[in-house]
Tab-separated table of C-alpha atoms and ligand atoms in Angstrom:
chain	number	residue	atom	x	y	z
I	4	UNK	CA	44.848	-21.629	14.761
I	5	UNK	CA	47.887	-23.795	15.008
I	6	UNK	CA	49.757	-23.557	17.970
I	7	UNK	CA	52.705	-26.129	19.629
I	8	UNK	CA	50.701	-28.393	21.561
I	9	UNK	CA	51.892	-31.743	20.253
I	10	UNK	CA	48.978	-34.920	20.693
I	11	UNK	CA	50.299	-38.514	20.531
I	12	UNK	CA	47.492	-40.680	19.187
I	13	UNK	CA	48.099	-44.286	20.246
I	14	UNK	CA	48.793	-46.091	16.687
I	15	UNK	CA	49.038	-49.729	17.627
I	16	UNK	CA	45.425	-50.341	16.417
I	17	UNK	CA	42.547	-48.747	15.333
I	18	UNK	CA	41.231	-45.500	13.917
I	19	UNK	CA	44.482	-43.698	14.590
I	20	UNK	CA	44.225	-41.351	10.878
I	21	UNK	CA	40.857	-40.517	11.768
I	22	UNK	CA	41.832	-39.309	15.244
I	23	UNK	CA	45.311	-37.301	13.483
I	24	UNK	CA	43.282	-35.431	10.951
I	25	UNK	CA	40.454	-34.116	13.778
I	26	UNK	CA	43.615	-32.797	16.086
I	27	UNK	CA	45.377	-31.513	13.038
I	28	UNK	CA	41.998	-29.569	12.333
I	29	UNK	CA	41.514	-28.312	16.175
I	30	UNK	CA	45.381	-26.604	15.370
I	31	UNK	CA	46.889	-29.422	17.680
I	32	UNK	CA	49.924	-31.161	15.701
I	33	UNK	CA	49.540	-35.087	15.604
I	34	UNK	CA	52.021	-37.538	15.731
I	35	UNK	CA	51.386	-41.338	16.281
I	36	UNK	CA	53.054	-42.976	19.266
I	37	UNK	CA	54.243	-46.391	19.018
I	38	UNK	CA	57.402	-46.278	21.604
I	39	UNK	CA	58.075	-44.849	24.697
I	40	UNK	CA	60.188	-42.276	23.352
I	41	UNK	CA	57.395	-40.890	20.856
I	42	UNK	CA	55.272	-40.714	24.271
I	43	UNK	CA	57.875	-38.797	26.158
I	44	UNK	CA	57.277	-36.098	23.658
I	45	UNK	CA	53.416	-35.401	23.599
I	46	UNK	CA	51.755	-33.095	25.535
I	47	UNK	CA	48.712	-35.514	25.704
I	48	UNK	CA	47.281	-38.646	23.970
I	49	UNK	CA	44.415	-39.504	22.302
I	50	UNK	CA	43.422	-43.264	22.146
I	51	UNK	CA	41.662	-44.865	19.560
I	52	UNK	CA	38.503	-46.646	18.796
I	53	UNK	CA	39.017	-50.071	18.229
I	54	UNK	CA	39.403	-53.272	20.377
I	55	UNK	CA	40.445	-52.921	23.496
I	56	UNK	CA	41.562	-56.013	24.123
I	57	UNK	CA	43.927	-56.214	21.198
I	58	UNK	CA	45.398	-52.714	22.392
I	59	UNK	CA	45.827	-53.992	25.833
I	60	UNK	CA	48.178	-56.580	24.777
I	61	UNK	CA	49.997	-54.696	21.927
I	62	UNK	CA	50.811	-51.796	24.403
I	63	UNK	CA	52.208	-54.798	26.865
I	64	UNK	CA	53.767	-56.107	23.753
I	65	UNK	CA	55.118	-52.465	22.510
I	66	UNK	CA	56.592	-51.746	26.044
I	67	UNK	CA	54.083	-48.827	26.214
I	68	UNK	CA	51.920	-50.106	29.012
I	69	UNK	CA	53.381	-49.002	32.174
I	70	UNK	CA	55.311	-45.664	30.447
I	71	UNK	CA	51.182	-44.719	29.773
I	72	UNK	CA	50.177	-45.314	32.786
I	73	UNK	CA	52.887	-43.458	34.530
I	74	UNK	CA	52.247	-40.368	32.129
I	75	UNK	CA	48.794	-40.670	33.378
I	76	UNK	CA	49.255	-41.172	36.730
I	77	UNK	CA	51.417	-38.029	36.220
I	78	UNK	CA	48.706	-36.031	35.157
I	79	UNK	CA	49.006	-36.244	31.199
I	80	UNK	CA	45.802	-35.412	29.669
I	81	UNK	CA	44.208	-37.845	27.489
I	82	UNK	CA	41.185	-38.955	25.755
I	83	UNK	CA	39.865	-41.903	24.827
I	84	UNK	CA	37.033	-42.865	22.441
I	85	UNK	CA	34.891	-45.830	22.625
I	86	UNK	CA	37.527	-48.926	22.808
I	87	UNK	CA	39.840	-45.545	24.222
I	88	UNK	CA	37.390	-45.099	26.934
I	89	UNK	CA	37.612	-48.878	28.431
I	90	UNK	CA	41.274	-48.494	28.312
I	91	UNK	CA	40.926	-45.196	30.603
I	92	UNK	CA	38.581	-47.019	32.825
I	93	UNK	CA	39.597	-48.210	36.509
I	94	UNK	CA	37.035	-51.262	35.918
I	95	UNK	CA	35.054	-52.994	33.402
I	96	UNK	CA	32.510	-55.212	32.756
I	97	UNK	CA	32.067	-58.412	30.380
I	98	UNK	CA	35.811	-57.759	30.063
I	99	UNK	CA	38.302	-60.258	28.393
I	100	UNK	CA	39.976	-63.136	30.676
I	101	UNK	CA	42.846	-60.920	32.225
I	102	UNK	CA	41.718	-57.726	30.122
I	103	UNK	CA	43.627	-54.845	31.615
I	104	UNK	CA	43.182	-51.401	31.183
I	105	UNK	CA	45.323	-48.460	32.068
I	106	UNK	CA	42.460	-46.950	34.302
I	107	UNK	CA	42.562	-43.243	35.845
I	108	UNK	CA	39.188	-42.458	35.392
I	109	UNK	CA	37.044	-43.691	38.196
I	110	UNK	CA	34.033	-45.562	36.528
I	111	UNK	CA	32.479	-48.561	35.558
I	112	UNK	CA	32.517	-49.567	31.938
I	113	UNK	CA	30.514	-52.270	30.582
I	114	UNK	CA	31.786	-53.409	26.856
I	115	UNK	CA	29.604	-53.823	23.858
I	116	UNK	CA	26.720	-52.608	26.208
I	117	UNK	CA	24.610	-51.499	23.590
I	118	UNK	CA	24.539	-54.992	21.618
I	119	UNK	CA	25.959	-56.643	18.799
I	120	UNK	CA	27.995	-55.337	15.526
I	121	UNK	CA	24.644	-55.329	13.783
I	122	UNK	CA	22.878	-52.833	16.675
I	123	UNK	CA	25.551	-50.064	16.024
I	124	UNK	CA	23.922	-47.071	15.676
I	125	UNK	CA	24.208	-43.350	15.237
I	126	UNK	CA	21.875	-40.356	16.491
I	127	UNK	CA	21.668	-36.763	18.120
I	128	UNK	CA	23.703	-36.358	21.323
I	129	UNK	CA	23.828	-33.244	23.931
I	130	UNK	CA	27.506	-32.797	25.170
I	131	UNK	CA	27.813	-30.251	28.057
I	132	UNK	CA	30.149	-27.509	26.871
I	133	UNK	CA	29.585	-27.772	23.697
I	134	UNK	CA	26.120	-25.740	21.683
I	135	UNK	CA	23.627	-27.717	20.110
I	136	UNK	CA	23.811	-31.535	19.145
I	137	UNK	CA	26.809	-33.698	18.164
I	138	UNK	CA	26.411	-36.481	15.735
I	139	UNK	CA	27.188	-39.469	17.822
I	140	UNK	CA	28.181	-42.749	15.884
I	141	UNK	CA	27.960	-45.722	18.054
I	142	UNK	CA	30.071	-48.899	17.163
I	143	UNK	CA	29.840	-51.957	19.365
I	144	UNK	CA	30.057	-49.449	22.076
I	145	UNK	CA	30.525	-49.350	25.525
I	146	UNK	CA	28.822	-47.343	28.436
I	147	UNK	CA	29.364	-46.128	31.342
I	148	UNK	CA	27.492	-48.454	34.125
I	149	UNK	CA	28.773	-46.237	36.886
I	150	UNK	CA	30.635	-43.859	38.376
I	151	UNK	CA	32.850	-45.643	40.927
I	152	UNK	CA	31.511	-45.276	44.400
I	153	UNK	CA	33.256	-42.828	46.658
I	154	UNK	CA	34.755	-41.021	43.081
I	155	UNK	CA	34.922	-37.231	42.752
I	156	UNK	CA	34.922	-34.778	40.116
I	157	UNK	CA	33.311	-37.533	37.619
I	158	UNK	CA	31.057	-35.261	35.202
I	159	UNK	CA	28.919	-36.824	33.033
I	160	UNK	CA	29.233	-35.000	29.870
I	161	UNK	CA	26.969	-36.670	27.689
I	162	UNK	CA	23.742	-39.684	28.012
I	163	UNK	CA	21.601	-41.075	25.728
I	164	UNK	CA	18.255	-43.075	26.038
I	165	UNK	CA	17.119	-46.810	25.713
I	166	UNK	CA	19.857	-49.542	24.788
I	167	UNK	CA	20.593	-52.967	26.597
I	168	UNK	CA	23.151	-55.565	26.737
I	169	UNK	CA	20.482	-57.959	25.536
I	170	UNK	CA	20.690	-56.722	21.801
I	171	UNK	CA	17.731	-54.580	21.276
I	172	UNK	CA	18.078	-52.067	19.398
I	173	UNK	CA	19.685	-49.442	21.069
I	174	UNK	CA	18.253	-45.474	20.050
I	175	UNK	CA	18.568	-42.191	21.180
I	176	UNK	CA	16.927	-39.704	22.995
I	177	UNK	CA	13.787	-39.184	22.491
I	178	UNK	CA	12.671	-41.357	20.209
I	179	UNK	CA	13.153	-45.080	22.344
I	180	UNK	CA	9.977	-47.301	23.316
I	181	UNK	CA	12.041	-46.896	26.435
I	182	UNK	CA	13.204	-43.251	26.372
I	183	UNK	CA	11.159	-42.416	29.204
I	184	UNK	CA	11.511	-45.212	31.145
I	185	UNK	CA	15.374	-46.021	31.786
I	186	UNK	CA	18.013	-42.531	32.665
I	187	UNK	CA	19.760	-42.065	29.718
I	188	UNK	CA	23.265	-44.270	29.696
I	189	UNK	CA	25.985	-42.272	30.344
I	190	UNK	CA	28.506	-41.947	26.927
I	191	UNK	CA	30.559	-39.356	27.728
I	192	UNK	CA	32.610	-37.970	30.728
I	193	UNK	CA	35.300	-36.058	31.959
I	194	UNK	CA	37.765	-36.394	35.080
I	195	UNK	CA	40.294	-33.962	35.405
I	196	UNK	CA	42.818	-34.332	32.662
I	197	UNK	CA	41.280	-37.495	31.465
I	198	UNK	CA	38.607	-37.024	28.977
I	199	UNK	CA	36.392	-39.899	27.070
I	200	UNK	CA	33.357	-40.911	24.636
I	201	UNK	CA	31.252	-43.904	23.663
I	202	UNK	CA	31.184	-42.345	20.387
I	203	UNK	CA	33.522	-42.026	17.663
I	204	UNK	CA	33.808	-37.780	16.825
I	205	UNK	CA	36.399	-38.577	14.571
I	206	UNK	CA	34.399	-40.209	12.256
I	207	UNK	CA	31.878	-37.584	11.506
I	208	UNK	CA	33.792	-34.323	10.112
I	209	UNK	CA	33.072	-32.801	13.769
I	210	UNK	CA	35.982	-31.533	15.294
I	211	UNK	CA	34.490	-29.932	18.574
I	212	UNK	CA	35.106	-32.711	20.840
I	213	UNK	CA	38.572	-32.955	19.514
I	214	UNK	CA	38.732	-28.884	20.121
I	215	UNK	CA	37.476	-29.384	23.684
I	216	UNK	CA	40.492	-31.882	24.314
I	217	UNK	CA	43.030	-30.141	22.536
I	218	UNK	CA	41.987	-27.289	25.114
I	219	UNK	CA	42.488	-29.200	28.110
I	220	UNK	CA	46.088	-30.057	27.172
I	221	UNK	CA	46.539	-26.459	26.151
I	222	UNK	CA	45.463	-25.754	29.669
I	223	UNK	CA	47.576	-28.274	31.520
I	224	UNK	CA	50.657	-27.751	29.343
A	28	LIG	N1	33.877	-53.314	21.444
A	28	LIG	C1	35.208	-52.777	21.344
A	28	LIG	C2	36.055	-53.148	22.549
A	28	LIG	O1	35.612	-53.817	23.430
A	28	LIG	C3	35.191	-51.278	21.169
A	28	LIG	C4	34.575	-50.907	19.845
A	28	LIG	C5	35.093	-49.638	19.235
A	28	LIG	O2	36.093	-49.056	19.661
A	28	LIG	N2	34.441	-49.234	18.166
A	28	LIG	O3	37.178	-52.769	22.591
């Protein structure tokens, strides 16, 4: 069902067609945002996978740093996934000199947590709100270390098992030498507006976290 909310997808880097084609499909209508006047006209943003520390300095570059995080601070709804969920961090971890991010969501994100280009990995995840198991493709991805002390209304949306900095081999639930042993790392989360994954939904032909988003700016429009 198409209906007028309109979804800026950040397009100075990364998987932006990917992201376009999943909000198209959730009836949302897409447009990529590269100025400040193409943000002034979404209803929410999504924010690519990719690196974040290339799309921290191209937004400085672009002018679209601060006009993001004033639409955030304002309450715009956004999600980010994987390299779009550092920039939505408030801090991060084995971070580039000076990396900044445009923060609003109160955790702890530590990048390429789960190892090297080679230990990307995919598997089953359970996402609260949505039925049965997502796909979840993991590509030098983040986690979430912690949620920032003193935060509220952090969910945690979505964990998986086993994984380390260290670079072995990260897996899913269930199925880990250490599945039982460490709490699943936390890959997906929600507060208020401000929406984000580990894991890349727009690369698997499952549009339900994509619908779940497009709902929230629905909501807040
Ligand atoms: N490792 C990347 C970063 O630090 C994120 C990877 C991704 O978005 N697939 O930005």
């Amino acid at each position: 069902m198409r209906d007028d909310v309109t979804i800026g997808v950040l397009a100075l880097q990364g998987d932006v067609r990917e992201h376009a084609e999943a909000l198209e499909a959730v009836g949302a209508r897409a447009v990529a945002v590269r100025r400040a006047s193409e943000l002034d006209a979404v209803d929410g943003l999504v924010i690519p996978g990719g690196e974040s520390t290339a799309m921290w300095k191209l937004a400085v570059a672009f002018d679209l740093f601060d006009p993001i995080r004033k639409r955030l601070d304002e309450g715009m709804p956004a999600y980010g996934s994987c390299a779009g969920m550092i920039m939505l961090a408030d801090h991060v971890l084995d971070a580039a000199a000076g990396q900044q991010t445009f923060g609003g969501i109160a955790i702890t994100v530590r990048r390429n947590a789960f190892g090297r280009q080679v230990d990307s990995f995919e598997g089953p995840i359970s996402f609260t709100g949505i039925d049965g198991e997502l796909h979840g493709v993991f590509i030098r991805a983040p986690w979430v270390e912690s949620v920032d002390e003193g935060a509220s209304g952090v969910e945690v949306l979505a964990r998986v098992s086993g994984g380390a900095a260290d670079g072995r081999v990260a897996s899913v639930a269930g199925d880990s030498e250490y599945g039982g042993a460490v709490p699943g790392r936390i890959v997906a989360v929600r507060q208020g507006n401000l929406l984000a994954t580990s894991f890349h939904p727009e690369l698997t032909g499952d549009h339900r976290v994509h619908g779940v988003f497009a709902e929230m700016v629905r909501a807040a429009r």
